[in-house]
PDB file of C-alpha atoms in Angstrom:
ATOM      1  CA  UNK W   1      -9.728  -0.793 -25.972  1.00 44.00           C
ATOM      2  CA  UNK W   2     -13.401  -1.391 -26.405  1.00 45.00           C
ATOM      3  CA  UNK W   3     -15.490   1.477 -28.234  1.00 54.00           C
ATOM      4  CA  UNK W   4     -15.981   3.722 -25.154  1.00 50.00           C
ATOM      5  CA  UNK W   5     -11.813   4.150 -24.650  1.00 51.00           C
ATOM      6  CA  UNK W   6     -12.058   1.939 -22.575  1.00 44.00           C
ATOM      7  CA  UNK W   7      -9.288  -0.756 -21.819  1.00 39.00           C
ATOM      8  CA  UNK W   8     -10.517  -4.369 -20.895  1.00 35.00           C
ATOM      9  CA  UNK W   9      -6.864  -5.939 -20.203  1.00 36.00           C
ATOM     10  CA  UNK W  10      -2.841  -4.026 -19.769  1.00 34.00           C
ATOM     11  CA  UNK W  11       0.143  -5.183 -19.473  1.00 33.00           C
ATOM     12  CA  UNK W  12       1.803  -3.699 -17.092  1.00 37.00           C
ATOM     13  CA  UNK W  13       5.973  -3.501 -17.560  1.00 34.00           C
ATOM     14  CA  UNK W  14       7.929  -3.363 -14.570  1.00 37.00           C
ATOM     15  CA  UNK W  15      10.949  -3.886 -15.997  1.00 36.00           C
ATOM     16  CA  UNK W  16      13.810  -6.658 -16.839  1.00 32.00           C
ATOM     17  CA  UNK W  17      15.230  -6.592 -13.101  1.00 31.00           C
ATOM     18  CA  UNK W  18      11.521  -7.205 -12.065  1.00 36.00           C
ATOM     19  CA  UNK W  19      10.113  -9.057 -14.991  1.00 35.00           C
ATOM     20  CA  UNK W  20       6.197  -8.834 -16.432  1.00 34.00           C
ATOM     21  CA  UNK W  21       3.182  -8.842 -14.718  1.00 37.00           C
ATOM     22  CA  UNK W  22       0.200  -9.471 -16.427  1.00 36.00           C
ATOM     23  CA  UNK W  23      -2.945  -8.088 -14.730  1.00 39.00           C
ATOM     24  CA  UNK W  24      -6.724  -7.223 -15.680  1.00 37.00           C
ATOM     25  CA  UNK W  25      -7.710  -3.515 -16.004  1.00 40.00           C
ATOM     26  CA  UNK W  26     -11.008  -3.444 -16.436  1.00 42.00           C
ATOM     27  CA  UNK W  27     -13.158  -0.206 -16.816  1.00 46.00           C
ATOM     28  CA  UNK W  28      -9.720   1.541 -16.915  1.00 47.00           C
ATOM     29  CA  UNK W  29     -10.193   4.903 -19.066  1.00 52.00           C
ATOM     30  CA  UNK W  30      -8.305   5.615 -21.973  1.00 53.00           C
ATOM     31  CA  UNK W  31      -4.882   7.423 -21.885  1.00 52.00           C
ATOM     32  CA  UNK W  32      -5.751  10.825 -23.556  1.00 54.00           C
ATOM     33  CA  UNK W  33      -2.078  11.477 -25.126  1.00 51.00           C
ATOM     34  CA  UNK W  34      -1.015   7.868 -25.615  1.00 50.00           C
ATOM     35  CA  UNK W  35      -3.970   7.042 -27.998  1.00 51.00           C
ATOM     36  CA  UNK W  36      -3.523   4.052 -28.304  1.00 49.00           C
ATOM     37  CA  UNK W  37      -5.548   2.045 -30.922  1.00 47.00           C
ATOM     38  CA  UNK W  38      -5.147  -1.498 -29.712  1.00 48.00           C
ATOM     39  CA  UNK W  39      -4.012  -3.566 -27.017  1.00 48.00           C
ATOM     40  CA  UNK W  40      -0.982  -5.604 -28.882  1.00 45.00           C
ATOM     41  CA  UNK W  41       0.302  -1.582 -29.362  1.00 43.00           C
ATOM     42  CA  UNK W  42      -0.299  -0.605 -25.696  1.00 48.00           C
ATOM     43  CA  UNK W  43       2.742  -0.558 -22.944  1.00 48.00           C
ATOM     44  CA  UNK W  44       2.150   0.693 -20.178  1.00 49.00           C
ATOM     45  CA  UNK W  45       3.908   1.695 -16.948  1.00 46.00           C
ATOM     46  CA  UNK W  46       2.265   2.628 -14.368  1.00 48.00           C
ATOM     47  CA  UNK W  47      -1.988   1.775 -14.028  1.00 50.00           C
ATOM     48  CA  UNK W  48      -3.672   4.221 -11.187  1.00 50.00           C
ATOM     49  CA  UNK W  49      -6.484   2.163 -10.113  1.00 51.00           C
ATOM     50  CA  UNK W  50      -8.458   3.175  -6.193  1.00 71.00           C
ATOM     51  CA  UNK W  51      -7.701  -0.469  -5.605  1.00 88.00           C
ATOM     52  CA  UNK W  52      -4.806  -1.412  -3.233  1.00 92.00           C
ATOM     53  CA  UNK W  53      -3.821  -4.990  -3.437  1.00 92.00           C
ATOM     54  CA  UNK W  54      -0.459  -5.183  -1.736  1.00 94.00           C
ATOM     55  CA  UNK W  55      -1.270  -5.457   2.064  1.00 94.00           C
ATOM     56  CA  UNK W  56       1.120  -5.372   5.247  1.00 94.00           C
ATOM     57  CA  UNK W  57       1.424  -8.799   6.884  1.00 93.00           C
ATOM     58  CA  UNK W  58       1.657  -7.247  10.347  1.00 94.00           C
ATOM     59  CA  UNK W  59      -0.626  -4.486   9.866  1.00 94.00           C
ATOM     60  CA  UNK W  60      -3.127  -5.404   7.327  1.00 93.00           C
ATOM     61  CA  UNK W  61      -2.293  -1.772   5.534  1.00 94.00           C
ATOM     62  CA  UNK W  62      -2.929  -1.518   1.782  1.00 94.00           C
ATOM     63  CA  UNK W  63      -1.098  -0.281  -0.910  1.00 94.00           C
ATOM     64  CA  UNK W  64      -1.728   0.948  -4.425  1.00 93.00           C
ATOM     65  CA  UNK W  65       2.433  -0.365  -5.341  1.00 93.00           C
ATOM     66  CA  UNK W  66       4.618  -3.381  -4.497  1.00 93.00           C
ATOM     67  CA  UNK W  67       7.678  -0.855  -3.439  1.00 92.00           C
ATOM     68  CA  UNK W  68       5.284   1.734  -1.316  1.00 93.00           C
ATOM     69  CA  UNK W  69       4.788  -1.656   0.758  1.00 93.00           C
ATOM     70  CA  UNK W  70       8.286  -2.609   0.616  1.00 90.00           C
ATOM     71  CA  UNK W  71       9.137   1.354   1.664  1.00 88.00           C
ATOM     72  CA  UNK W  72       6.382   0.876   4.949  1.00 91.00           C
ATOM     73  CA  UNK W  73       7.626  -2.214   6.161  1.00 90.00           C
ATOM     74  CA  UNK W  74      10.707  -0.777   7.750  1.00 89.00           C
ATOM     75  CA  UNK W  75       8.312   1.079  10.808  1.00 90.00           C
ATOM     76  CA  UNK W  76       7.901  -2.787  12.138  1.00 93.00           C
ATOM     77  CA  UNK W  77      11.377  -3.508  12.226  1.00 89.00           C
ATOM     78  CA  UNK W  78      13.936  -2.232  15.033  1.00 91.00           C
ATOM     79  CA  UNK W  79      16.647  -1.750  12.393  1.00 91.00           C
ATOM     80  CA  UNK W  80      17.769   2.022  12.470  1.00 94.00           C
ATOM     81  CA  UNK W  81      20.808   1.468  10.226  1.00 92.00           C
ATOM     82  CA  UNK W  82      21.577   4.933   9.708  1.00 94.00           C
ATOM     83  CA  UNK W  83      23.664   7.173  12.911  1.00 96.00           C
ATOM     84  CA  UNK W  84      24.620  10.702  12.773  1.00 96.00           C
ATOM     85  CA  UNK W  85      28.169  10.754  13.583  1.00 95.00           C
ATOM     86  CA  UNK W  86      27.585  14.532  15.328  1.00 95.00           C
ATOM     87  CA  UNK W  87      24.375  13.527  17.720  1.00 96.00           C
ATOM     88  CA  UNK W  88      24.109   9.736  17.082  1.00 94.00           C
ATOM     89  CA  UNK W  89      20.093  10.058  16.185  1.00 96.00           C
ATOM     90  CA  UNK W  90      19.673   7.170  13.983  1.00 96.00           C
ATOM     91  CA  UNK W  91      17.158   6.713  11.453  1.00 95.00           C
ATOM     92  CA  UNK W  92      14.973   3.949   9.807  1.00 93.00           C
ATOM     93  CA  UNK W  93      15.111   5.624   6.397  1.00 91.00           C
ATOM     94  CA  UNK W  94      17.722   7.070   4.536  1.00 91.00           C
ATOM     95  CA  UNK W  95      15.996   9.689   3.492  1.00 89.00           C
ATOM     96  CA  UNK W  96      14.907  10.917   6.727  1.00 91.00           C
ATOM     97  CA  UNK W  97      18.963  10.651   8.005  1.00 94.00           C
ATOM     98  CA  UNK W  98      19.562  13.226   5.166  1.00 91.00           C
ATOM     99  CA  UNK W  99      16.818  15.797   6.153  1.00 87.00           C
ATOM    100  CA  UNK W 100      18.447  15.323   9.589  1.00 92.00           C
ATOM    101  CA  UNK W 101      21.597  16.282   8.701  1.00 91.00           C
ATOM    102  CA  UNK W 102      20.883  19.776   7.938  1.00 87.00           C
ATOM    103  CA  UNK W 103      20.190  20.237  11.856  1.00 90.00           C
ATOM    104  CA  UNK W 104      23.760  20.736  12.144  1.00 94.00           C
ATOM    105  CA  UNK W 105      24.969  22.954   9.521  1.00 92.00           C
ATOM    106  CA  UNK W 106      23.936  26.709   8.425  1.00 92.00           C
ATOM    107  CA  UNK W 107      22.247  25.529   5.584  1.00 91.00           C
ATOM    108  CA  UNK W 108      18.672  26.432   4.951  1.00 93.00           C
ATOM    109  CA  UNK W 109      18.131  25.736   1.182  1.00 92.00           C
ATOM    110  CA  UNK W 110      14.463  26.659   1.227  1.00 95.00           C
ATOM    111  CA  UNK W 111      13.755  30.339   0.672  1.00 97.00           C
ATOM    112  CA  UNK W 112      10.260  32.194   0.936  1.00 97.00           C
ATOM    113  CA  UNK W 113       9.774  33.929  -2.731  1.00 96.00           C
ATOM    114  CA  UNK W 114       7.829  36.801  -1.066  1.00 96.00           C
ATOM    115  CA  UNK W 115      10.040  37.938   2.238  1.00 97.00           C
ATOM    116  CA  UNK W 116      13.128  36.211   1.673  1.00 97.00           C
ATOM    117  CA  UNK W 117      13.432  34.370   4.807  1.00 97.00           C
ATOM    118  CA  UNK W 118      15.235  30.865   4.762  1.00 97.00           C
ATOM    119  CA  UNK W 119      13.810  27.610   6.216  1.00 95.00           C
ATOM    120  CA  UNK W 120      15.429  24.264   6.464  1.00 91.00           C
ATOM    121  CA  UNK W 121      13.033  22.344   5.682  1.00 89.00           C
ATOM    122  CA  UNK W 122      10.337  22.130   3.075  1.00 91.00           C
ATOM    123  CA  UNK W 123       7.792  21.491   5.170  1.00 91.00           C
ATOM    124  CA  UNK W 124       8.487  24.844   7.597  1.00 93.00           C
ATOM    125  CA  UNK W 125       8.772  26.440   4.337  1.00 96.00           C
ATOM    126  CA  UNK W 126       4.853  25.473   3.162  1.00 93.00           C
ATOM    127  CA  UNK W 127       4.142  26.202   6.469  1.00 92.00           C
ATOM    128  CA  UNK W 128       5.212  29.504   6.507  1.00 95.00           C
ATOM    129  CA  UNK W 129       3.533  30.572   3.152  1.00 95.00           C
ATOM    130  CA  UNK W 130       0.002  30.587   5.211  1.00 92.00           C
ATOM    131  CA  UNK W 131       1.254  33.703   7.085  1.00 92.00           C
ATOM    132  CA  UNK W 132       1.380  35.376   3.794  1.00 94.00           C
ATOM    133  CA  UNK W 133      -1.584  33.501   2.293  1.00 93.00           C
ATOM    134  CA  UNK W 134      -3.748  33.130   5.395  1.00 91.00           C
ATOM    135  CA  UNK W 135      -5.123  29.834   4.631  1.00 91.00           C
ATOM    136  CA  UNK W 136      -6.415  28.187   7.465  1.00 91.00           C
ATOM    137  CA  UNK W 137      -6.174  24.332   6.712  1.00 90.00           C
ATOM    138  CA  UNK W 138      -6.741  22.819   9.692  1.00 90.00           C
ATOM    139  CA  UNK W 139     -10.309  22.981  11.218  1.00 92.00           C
ATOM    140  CA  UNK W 140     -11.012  22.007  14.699  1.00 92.00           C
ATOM    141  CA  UNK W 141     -14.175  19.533  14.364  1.00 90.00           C
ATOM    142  CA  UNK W 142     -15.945  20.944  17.814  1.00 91.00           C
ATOM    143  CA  UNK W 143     -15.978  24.575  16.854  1.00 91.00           C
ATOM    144  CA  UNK W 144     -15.079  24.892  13.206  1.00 85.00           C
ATOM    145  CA  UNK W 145     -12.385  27.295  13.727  1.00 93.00           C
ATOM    146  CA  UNK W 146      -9.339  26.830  11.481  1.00 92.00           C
ATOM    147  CA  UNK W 147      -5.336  26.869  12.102  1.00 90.00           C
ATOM    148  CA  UNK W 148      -2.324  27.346  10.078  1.00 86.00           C
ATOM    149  CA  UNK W 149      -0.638  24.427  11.727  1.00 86.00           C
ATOM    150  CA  UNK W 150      -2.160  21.096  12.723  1.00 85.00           C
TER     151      UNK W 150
END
């Protein structure tokens, strides 16, 4: 860390399972709350930096992190390894099977905090929360009116 806070290399850890990656971080600001006071005392995990070196082979998309690539590269695959037993929709990711699954049950875990009512789904919940808020995110770019849903 030169006299401005300012680091000039960083190692960054990514763990034993992974190993060490060494990389330049130049022009990187201090941490405020680490403080640290020299670079042989510095670990860190996780550098944000605007530049996104990890690129899709078939798309040429960027990424900031090795697994947000590795997370992408399933939407060029035709793999949809996981099947709802009750509607056989299958999936790509896990994690989408599992928001799927509340389709077919009663269960709607997200609640409103000012009416009460029961969503879901997160995202109907945030969605929701504009009636009561009345923002207006979404602009249309001819007119400049704005919408509560895209």
């Amino acid at each position: 860390i030169d006299e401005r806070g300012i680091y000039s290399t960083a190692k960054l850890v990514l763990g034993s399972a992974v190993g060490e990656l060494e990389e330049a971080a130049v022009g990187l600001p201090a941490h405020p709350k680490r403080g640290a006071t020299g670079i042989g005392e510095l670990e860190i995990r996780e550098v944000i930096v605007d530049e996104k070196p990890f690129q899709c082979s078939v798309c040429e998309k960027a990424f900031k992190r090795a697994w947000e690539l590795f997370s992408h590269e399933v939407v060029h695959n035709e793999e949809r390894p996981f099947r709802c037993d009750l509607c056989q929709a299958s999936f790509k990711r896990h994690s989408d099977f599992k928001s799927h699954r509340l389709v077919h049950t009663e269960e709607r875990p997200f609640r409103c905090e000012l009416c009460g009512k029961r969503f879901k789904r997160s995202s109907n919940l945030q969605e929701h929360r504009r009636i009561h808020s009345g923002e207006r995110p979404f602009r249309c770019p001819r007119c400049a009116k704005s919408f509560k849903t895209p």
